[in-house]
Short mmCIF file of C-alpha atoms and ligand atoms in Angstrom, two decimals:
data_model
loop_
_atom_site.label_atom_id
_atom_site.label_comp_id
_atom_site.label_asym_id
_atom_site.label_seq_id
_atom_site.Cartn_x
_atom_site.Cartn_y
_atom_site.Cartn_z
CA MET T 1 -13.53 -0.29 23.17
CA PRO T 2 -14.04 2.13 20.28
CA VAL T 3 -12.26 1.14 17.06
CA ARG T 4 -10.77 4.07 15.15
CA LEU T 5 -9.78 4.05 11.49
CA LEU T 6 -6.43 5.57 12.42
CA ASP T 7 -4.86 6.56 15.74
CA ILE T 8 -1.58 8.23 14.79
CA ARG T 9 -0.46 8.82 18.38
CA ARG T 10 -0.87 5.16 19.22
CA LEU T 11 0.88 4.06 16.00
CA GLN T 12 3.90 6.29 16.54
CA ALA T 13 4.17 5.85 20.34
CA PRO T 14 7.07 3.34 20.15
CA LEU T 15 9.00 5.80 17.93
CA GLN T 16 8.22 8.96 19.87
CA ALA T 17 11.68 9.47 21.41
CA ASP T 18 13.40 8.99 18.03
CA LEU T 19 10.95 11.38 16.36
CA ASP T 20 11.54 14.04 19.03
CA ARG T 21 15.31 13.69 18.62
CA ALA T 22 15.13 13.90 14.81
CA VAL T 23 13.09 17.13 14.93
CA GLN T 24 15.41 18.64 17.55
CA GLN T 25 18.45 17.90 15.39
CA VAL T 26 16.94 19.73 12.44
CA LEU T 27 15.97 22.70 14.61
CA HIS T 28 19.51 22.95 15.96
CA SER T 29 21.13 22.51 12.54
CA GLY T 30 19.60 25.72 11.14
CA GLN T 31 19.23 23.96 7.75
CA PHE T 32 15.51 23.74 7.02
CA ILE T 33 15.14 23.50 3.23
CA LEU T 34 16.83 20.96 0.90
CA GLY T 35 19.46 19.75 3.33
CA GLU T 36 20.97 16.41 4.20
CA ASN T 37 17.75 14.77 5.43
CA VAL T 38 15.92 15.39 2.15
CA ALA T 39 18.92 14.10 0.16
CA ALA T 40 19.20 11.00 2.38
CA LEU T 41 15.47 10.29 2.24
CA GLU T 42 15.59 10.57 -1.56
CA ARG T 43 18.37 7.93 -1.68
CA GLU T 44 16.53 5.68 0.78
CA MET T 45 13.21 5.95 -1.04
CA ALA T 46 14.76 5.36 -4.47
CA GLN T 47 16.32 2.19 -3.11
CA TYR T 48 13.11 1.13 -1.38
CA CYS T 49 11.06 1.53 -4.58
CA GLY T 50 13.76 0.09 -6.84
CA VAL T 51 14.28 3.16 -9.02
CA ALA T 52 17.31 5.30 -9.80
CA HIS T 53 16.04 8.75 -8.78
CA ALA T 54 13.72 10.29 -6.18
CA VAL T 55 12.88 13.96 -5.74
CA GLY T 56 11.11 15.26 -2.63
CA VAL T 57 8.36 17.83 -3.17
CA ALA T 58 5.78 19.66 -1.06
CA SER T 59 2.85 17.23 -1.43
CA GLY T 60 1.50 14.26 -3.35
CA THR T 61 -0.59 16.62 -5.45
CA ASP T 62 2.54 18.55 -6.42
CA ALA T 63 4.37 15.30 -7.15
CA LEU T 64 1.73 14.56 -9.80
CA LEU T 65 1.78 18.12 -11.14
CA LEU T 66 5.58 18.33 -11.36
CA ALA T 67 5.83 14.84 -12.89
CA LEU T 68 3.31 15.83 -15.58
CA ALA T 69 5.12 19.12 -16.18
CA ALA T 70 8.51 17.37 -16.39
CA ALA T 71 7.40 14.47 -18.58
CA GLY T 72 4.50 15.75 -20.59
CA GLY T 73 6.00 18.56 -22.67
CA PRO T 74 3.97 21.75 -23.07
CA PRO T 75 0.60 21.72 -21.27
CA GLY T 76 -2.61 20.93 -23.12
CA GLY T 77 -4.48 17.97 -24.52
CA GLU T 78 -6.16 15.17 -22.62
CA VAL T 79 -5.02 12.97 -19.75
CA ILE T 80 -6.84 9.70 -19.08
CA THR T 81 -7.48 8.98 -15.41
CA PRO T 82 -10.04 7.24 -13.18
CA SER T 83 -13.03 9.09 -11.74
CA PHE T 84 -12.97 6.79 -8.71
CA THR T 85 -10.04 8.42 -6.88
CA PHE T 86 -9.13 11.29 -4.60
CA VAL T 87 -9.70 14.67 -6.24
CA ALA T 88 -5.97 15.51 -6.26
CA THR T 89 -5.36 13.12 -9.16
CA ALA T 90 -7.57 15.15 -11.48
CA GLN T 91 -6.64 18.53 -10.01
CA ALA T 92 -2.98 17.89 -10.88
CA ILE T 93 -4.09 17.45 -14.50
CA THR T 94 -6.08 20.71 -14.59
CA GLN T 95 -3.35 22.59 -12.71
CA TRP T 96 -0.88 21.46 -15.35
CA GLY T 97 -3.23 22.78 -18.04
CA ALA T 98 -4.72 19.63 -19.54
CA ARG T 99 -8.20 18.14 -19.59
CA PRO T 100 -9.00 15.06 -17.49
CA VAL T 101 -10.81 12.30 -19.37
CA PHE T 102 -12.42 10.05 -16.79
CA VAL T 103 -12.49 6.35 -17.59
CA ASP T 104 -14.34 3.51 -15.90
CA ILE T 105 -12.77 0.97 -13.56
CA ASP T 106 -12.57 -2.79 -13.26
CA GLU T 107 -15.36 -3.95 -10.97
CA ARG T 108 -13.07 -6.24 -8.96
CA THR T 109 -9.88 -4.17 -8.52
CA TYR T 110 -11.47 -0.66 -8.55
CA ASN T 111 -8.58 0.43 -10.79
CA LEU T 112 -8.56 1.69 -14.40
CA ASP T 113 -9.94 -0.86 -16.87
CA PRO T 114 -7.37 -1.03 -19.71
CA GLN T 115 -10.13 -1.91 -22.20
CA ARG T 116 -11.97 1.31 -21.33
CA VAL T 117 -8.68 3.24 -21.55
CA ALA T 118 -8.17 1.96 -25.10
CA GLU T 119 -11.67 3.15 -26.04
CA ALA T 120 -11.04 6.63 -24.61
CA LEU T 121 -7.90 7.37 -26.64
CA THR T 122 -8.17 10.30 -29.05
CA PRO T 123 -5.64 12.24 -31.14
CA HIS T 124 -5.52 14.69 -28.19
CA THR T 125 -4.51 12.10 -25.58
CA ARG T 126 -1.12 12.97 -24.12
CA ALA T 127 -0.80 10.93 -20.96
CA ILE T 128 -2.39 8.26 -18.78
CA LEU T 129 -2.52 8.80 -15.03
CA PRO T 130 -3.53 5.50 -13.38
CA VAL T 131 -4.07 5.29 -9.61
CA ASP T 132 -3.06 2.36 -7.37
CA LEU T 133 -6.27 2.70 -5.39
CA PHE T 134 -6.48 1.60 -1.74
CA GLY T 135 -2.95 0.11 -2.02
CA LEU T 136 -3.42 -2.22 -5.01
CA CYS T 137 -1.44 -1.51 -8.19
CA ALA T 138 -3.30 -0.77 -11.40
CA ASP T 139 -2.83 -3.17 -14.34
CA MET T 140 0.31 -1.35 -15.40
CA ASP T 141 1.57 -3.80 -18.06
CA ALA T 142 -1.63 -3.37 -20.06
CA ILE T 143 -1.60 0.40 -19.55
CA ASN T 144 2.09 0.71 -20.51
CA ALA T 145 1.50 -1.37 -23.65
CA LEU T 146 -1.25 1.02 -24.79
CA ALA T 147 0.94 4.00 -23.95
CA ALA T 148 3.90 2.62 -25.92
CA GLU T 149 1.70 1.99 -28.95
CA HIS T 150 0.31 5.54 -28.89
CA HIS T 151 3.42 7.41 -27.62
CA LEU T 152 1.84 8.50 -24.35
CA VAL T 153 3.41 9.30 -21.00
CA VAL T 154 2.34 7.19 -18.00
CA ILE T 155 2.51 8.77 -14.55
CA GLU T 156 1.61 6.40 -11.71
CA ASP T 157 -0.34 7.86 -8.78
CA ALA T 158 1.02 5.60 -6.02
CA ALA T 159 0.00 7.90 -3.16
CA GLN T 160 -1.93 5.05 -1.50
CA ALA T 161 0.40 2.23 -2.52
CA ILE T 162 3.87 2.77 -1.06
CA GLY T 163 5.42 -0.70 -0.75
CA ALA T 164 2.84 -2.46 -2.95
CA SER T 165 4.14 -4.86 -5.58
CA TYR T 166 3.17 -5.83 -9.11
CA ARG T 167 4.75 -8.80 -10.90
CA GLY T 168 7.97 -8.50 -8.91
CA ARG T 169 8.27 -4.72 -9.10
CA ARG T 170 7.40 -2.04 -6.55
CA ALA T 171 4.69 0.61 -6.87
CA CYS T 172 6.24 3.88 -8.11
CA SER T 173 8.55 2.04 -10.51
CA LEU T 174 5.80 1.04 -12.94
CA GLY T 175 5.32 4.11 -15.15
CA ARG T 176 7.64 6.79 -16.53
CA ALA T 177 7.41 8.32 -13.07
CA GLY T 178 5.67 7.32 -9.84
CA CYS T 179 4.25 9.76 -7.30
CA LEU T 180 3.97 9.42 -3.53
CA SER T 181 2.23 11.42 -0.82
CA PHE T 182 3.47 11.64 2.77
CA TYR T 183 0.20 13.12 4.03
CA PRO T 184 -0.08 12.06 7.71
CA THR T 185 -2.76 9.40 7.09
CA LYS T 186 -0.87 7.59 4.31
CA ASN T 187 0.96 4.29 5.03
CA LEU T 188 4.15 6.34 5.43
CA GLY T 189 3.05 9.73 6.77
CA GLY T 190 4.92 12.81 7.94
CA ALA T 191 3.84 15.46 10.44
CA GLY T 192 2.56 17.71 7.68
CA ASP T 193 2.48 17.72 3.89
CA GLY T 194 5.06 16.08 1.67
CA GLY T 195 5.43 14.12 -1.54
CA MET T 196 7.94 12.56 -3.90
CA VAL T 197 8.50 11.82 -7.58
CA LEU T 198 10.36 8.57 -8.36
CA THR T 199 11.74 7.59 -11.75
CA ASP T 200 14.48 5.76 -13.64
CA ASP T 201 14.63 8.64 -16.12
CA ALA T 202 17.57 10.89 -15.15
CA GLU T 203 16.43 13.79 -17.35
CA LEU T 204 12.93 13.73 -15.94
CA ALA T 205 14.32 13.68 -12.38
CA GLU T 206 16.54 16.64 -13.21
CA ARG T 207 13.57 18.61 -14.55
CA VAL T 208 11.56 17.89 -11.37
CA ARG T 209 14.57 19.10 -9.33
CA MET T 210 14.51 22.35 -11.29
CA LEU T 211 10.74 22.71 -11.23
CA ARG T 212 10.56 22.45 -7.43
CA VAL T 213 12.80 25.54 -7.06
CA HIS T 214 11.17 27.90 -9.56
CA GLY T 215 12.70 26.18 -12.58
CA ARG T 216 16.14 27.32 -11.52
CA GLN T 217 19.20 26.22 -13.47
CA SER T 218 21.72 27.88 -11.14
CA GLY T 219 21.88 31.02 -9.03
CA TYR T 220 19.23 33.44 -10.28
CA PHE T 221 18.97 31.98 -13.78
CA TYR T 222 15.84 30.04 -14.76
CA HIS T 223 15.44 27.34 -17.35
CA LEU T 224 11.78 26.32 -16.82
CA HIS T 225 8.52 27.90 -15.66
CA GLY T 226 8.69 26.45 -12.19
CA TYR T 227 7.02 26.18 -8.81
CA ASN T 228 7.93 26.52 -5.17
CA SER T 229 7.43 22.93 -4.05
CA ARG T 230 10.00 21.49 -1.71
CA LEU T 231 9.94 18.81 0.93
CA ASP T 232 11.29 20.35 4.12
CA GLU T 233 14.01 18.98 6.38
CA ILE T 234 11.74 18.39 9.39
CA GLN T 235 9.38 16.23 7.32
CA ALA T 236 12.28 14.34 5.78
CA ALA T 237 13.86 13.70 9.20
CA ILE T 238 10.53 12.37 10.54
CA LEU T 239 10.00 10.17 7.48
CA ARG T 240 13.52 8.72 7.82
CA VAL T 241 12.68 7.62 11.37
CA LYS T 242 9.48 5.96 10.16
CA LEU T 243 10.70 4.35 6.92
CA PRO T 244 12.43 1.37 8.65
CA TYR T 245 9.02 0.44 10.16
CA LEU T 246 7.08 0.58 6.89
CA GLU T 247 7.56 -3.07 5.90
CA GLU T 248 6.38 -4.25 9.31
CA TRP T 249 3.41 -1.87 9.24
CA ASN T 250 2.38 -3.02 5.77
CA ALA T 251 2.72 -6.66 6.90
CA GLN T 252 0.38 -5.91 9.83
CA ARG T 253 -2.13 -4.35 7.42
CA ARG T 254 -1.96 -7.50 5.26
CA HIS T 255 -2.42 -9.67 8.35
CA HIS T 256 -5.50 -7.69 9.36
CA ALA T 257 -6.87 -7.92 5.81
CA ALA T 258 -6.39 -11.71 5.72
CA LEU T 259 -8.27 -11.97 9.02
CA TYR T 260 -11.18 -9.86 7.70
CA ASP T 261 -11.22 -11.97 4.49
CA GLU T 262 -11.59 -15.11 6.60
CA LEU T 263 -14.12 -13.73 9.09
CA LEU T 264 -16.37 -12.20 6.40
CA ALA T 265 -15.95 -14.89 3.73
CA ASP T 266 -19.35 -16.55 4.11
CA LEU T 267 -21.42 -13.32 4.11
CA GLU T 268 -23.28 -13.38 0.81
CA GLU T 269 -23.93 -9.66 0.70
CA VAL T 270 -20.33 -8.62 1.39
CA VAL T 271 -17.62 -8.44 -1.28
CA THR T 272 -14.11 -8.41 0.22
CA PRO T 273 -11.08 -6.97 -1.65
CA PHE T 274 -9.84 -8.90 -4.71
CA VAL T 275 -6.09 -9.30 -5.21
CA PRO T 276 -5.07 -10.64 -8.64
CA GLU T 277 -2.26 -13.20 -8.93
CA GLY T 278 1.14 -11.52 -8.84
CA TYR T 279 -0.04 -8.40 -6.98
CA GLY T 280 1.00 -7.43 -3.43
CA HIS T 281 -1.65 -5.23 -1.76
CA VAL T 282 -0.67 -2.83 1.07
CA TYR T 283 -4.22 -2.06 2.23
CA HIS T 284 -4.05 1.67 2.65
CA GLN T 285 -7.76 0.95 2.92
CA TYR T 286 -9.55 -2.34 3.48
CA THR T 287 -12.66 -1.68 1.46
CA ILE T 288 -15.68 -3.96 1.27
CA ARG T 289 -18.81 -3.61 -0.85
CA THR T 290 -22.37 -4.22 0.20
CA PRO T 291 -25.78 -3.06 -1.05
CA HIS T 292 -26.62 -2.26 2.61
CA ARG T 293 -23.66 0.09 3.00
CA ASP T 294 -25.37 3.06 4.70
CA ALA T 295 -27.31 0.92 7.21
CA LEU T 296 -24.16 -1.05 8.03
CA ARG T 297 -22.18 2.14 8.53
CA ALA T 298 -24.81 3.50 10.96
CA TRP T 299 -24.85 0.15 12.82
CA LEU T 300 -21.06 0.28 13.24
CA GLN T 301 -21.14 3.91 14.35
CA GLU T 302 -23.66 3.02 17.10
CA ARG T 303 -21.04 0.54 18.36
CA GLU T 304 -18.25 3.16 18.25
CA ILE T 305 -16.63 1.55 15.23
CA ASP T 306 -15.29 3.98 12.64
CA SER T 307 -15.71 3.39 8.94
CA ALA T 308 -15.41 5.66 5.91
CA ILE T 309 -16.68 6.04 2.36
CA TYR T 310 -13.91 6.50 -0.20
CA TYR T 311 -15.30 8.00 -2.37
CA PRO T 312 -18.97 8.97 -2.07
CA LEU T 313 -19.19 11.09 -5.24
CA PRO T 314 -17.03 10.11 -8.25
CA LEU T 315 -15.07 12.95 -9.78
CA HIS T 316 -16.98 13.04 -13.08
CA LEU T 317 -20.13 13.92 -11.10
CA GLN T 318 -18.47 16.66 -9.02
CA GLU T 319 -19.61 20.22 -9.65
CA ILE T 320 -16.07 21.30 -10.60
CA TYR T 321 -15.98 18.82 -13.51
CA ARG T 322 -19.51 19.33 -14.79
CA ASP T 323 -18.21 21.28 -17.79
CA LEU T 324 -16.37 18.16 -18.99
CA GLY T 325 -19.77 16.77 -19.90
CA GLN T 326 -19.41 13.27 -18.43
CA GLY T 327 -22.79 13.10 -16.73
CA PRO T 328 -24.60 10.45 -14.63
CA GLY T 329 -24.63 7.03 -16.27
CA SER T 330 -21.42 7.65 -18.24
CA LEU T 331 -19.26 5.50 -15.93
CA PRO T 332 -21.63 2.77 -14.67
CA VAL T 333 -19.10 0.65 -12.73
CA THR T 334 -17.66 3.67 -10.93
CA GLU T 335 -21.13 4.92 -10.05
CA ARG T 336 -22.31 1.55 -8.71
CA VAL T 337 -19.15 0.95 -6.70
CA ALA T 338 -19.32 4.44 -5.16
CA ARG T 339 -22.77 3.58 -3.76
CA GLU T 340 -21.56 0.34 -2.15
CA VAL T 341 -18.02 0.78 -0.79
CA LEU T 342 -17.15 0.95 2.89
CA SER T 343 -13.60 1.12 4.30
CA LEU T 344 -12.96 -0.61 7.64
CA PRO T 345 -10.22 -0.04 10.27
CA VAL T 346 -7.07 -1.85 9.08
CA SER T 347 -4.17 0.30 10.32
CA PRO T 348 -1.41 -1.54 12.30
CA GLU T 349 -2.49 -0.20 15.71
CA VAL T 350 -6.08 -1.50 15.25
CA GLY T 351 -4.69 -4.94 16.15
CA GLU T 352 -6.22 -8.38 15.74
CA GLU T 353 -8.63 -7.62 18.58
CA GLY T 354 -9.93 -4.56 16.77
CA VAL T 355 -10.40 -6.50 13.54
CA ARG T 356 -12.28 -9.29 15.35
CA GLN T 357 -14.53 -6.73 17.03
CA VAL T 358 -15.39 -5.04 13.71
CA ALA T 359 -15.97 -8.36 11.94
CA ALA T 360 -18.23 -9.58 14.78
CA ALA T 361 -20.33 -6.41 14.55
CA ILE T 362 -20.67 -6.83 10.77
CA ARG T 363 -21.71 -10.47 11.16
CA GLU T 364 -24.31 -9.50 13.76
CA PHE T 365 -25.70 -6.86 11.38
CA PHE T 366 -26.25 -9.41 8.60
CA GLU T 367 -27.56 -12.13 10.93
CA ARG T 368 -30.29 -9.74 12.16
CA ARG T 369 -31.43 -8.80 8.69
C1 PLP G 401 -3.41 11.52 -0.89
C2 PLP G 401 -3.56 11.37 -2.34
C3 PLP G 401 -3.06 12.33 -3.24
C4 PLP G 401 -2.56 13.68 -2.83
O1 PLP G 401 -1.60 13.71 -1.90
P1 PLP G 401 -1.41 15.04 -0.99
O2 PLP G 401 -0.10 14.78 -0.34
O3 PLP G 401 -2.54 15.11 -0.04
O4 PLP G 401 -1.35 16.21 -1.90
C5 PLP G 401 -3.15 12.05 -4.60
N1 PLP G 401 -3.72 10.94 -5.06
C6 PLP G 401 -4.23 10.01 -4.23
C7 PLP G 401 -4.83 8.78 -4.81
C8 PLP G 401 -4.18 10.20 -2.85
O5 PLP G 401 -4.72 9.28 -2.04
#
């Protein structure tokens, strides 16, 4: 049996009738933009993440952009962020009108190293944009402490970490604002694009609400330079059907991860994910490291087992960021990790059987070497 990284049809099969009904209801209601489903999803998500306010927007990228625009004051200056992340994190910074400053990661968590963040601060630093990569929260207490000392805004990119926990709090509640993506492959995915900004700051939430409809105050009167960035009713209705399953899906991901940890534990050339004390991982990706990454990936592919490299080229080495002047060798941990990471199938529908099949193939690869 082939093992896929993600099989959305199989994952959503038990919900299909409810999903069909939810979409039909929206179609018949005639209310497609900012209606009752978006409002209800915002209440449900705020409660789920343990924050006071949630604002649905058109994508995770826009969530980051609108959060920066709402919290960061006038554009400009520098925003500290990892290079080892999806490109959207940095593109939100440049779209807002600031300059990304890429900082190296902790070798075990793959998230921003607070020590390196401290070293990268300049008089131009305005914000820190940490990422909860692969579903593990960044070290937010250390990052928030630095931000408080230097009067910086912290926006948490939790696009991969919905439901993750950090010292008793949920991802998205850990900075001034937290940002989610509902891209179809995320742990909670819609049938199209979608995103959300979550915050305890009522004024910030109000500014995001204005920004998503052109900066409108009321009627045809505008208070801010805004955007057109709304979550639509069909996406919200679909996400409301799926949200009650999220805890169970994340638990299945954790179960699969624990099984991989056990089955791969004795392989000397494999590093399995590290979860610090007090952190709850949601395994958007189960990512191992090995110096034989490319050969292992080819071996798995021959056996019809999917795997993926997130991310093969760190952002500071991408052509679009060459003018920032952070060349090869500037972020040694990021660069080494990017050569060695491999993400394995961990999604709920992969099942224990799938995990055992992948682990057996990996063990065979190393036994033959
Ligand atoms: C998916 C993702 C985003 C962007 O979300 P979109 O909804 O695709 O715009 C941002 N940051 C990270 C880390 C992501 O994984």
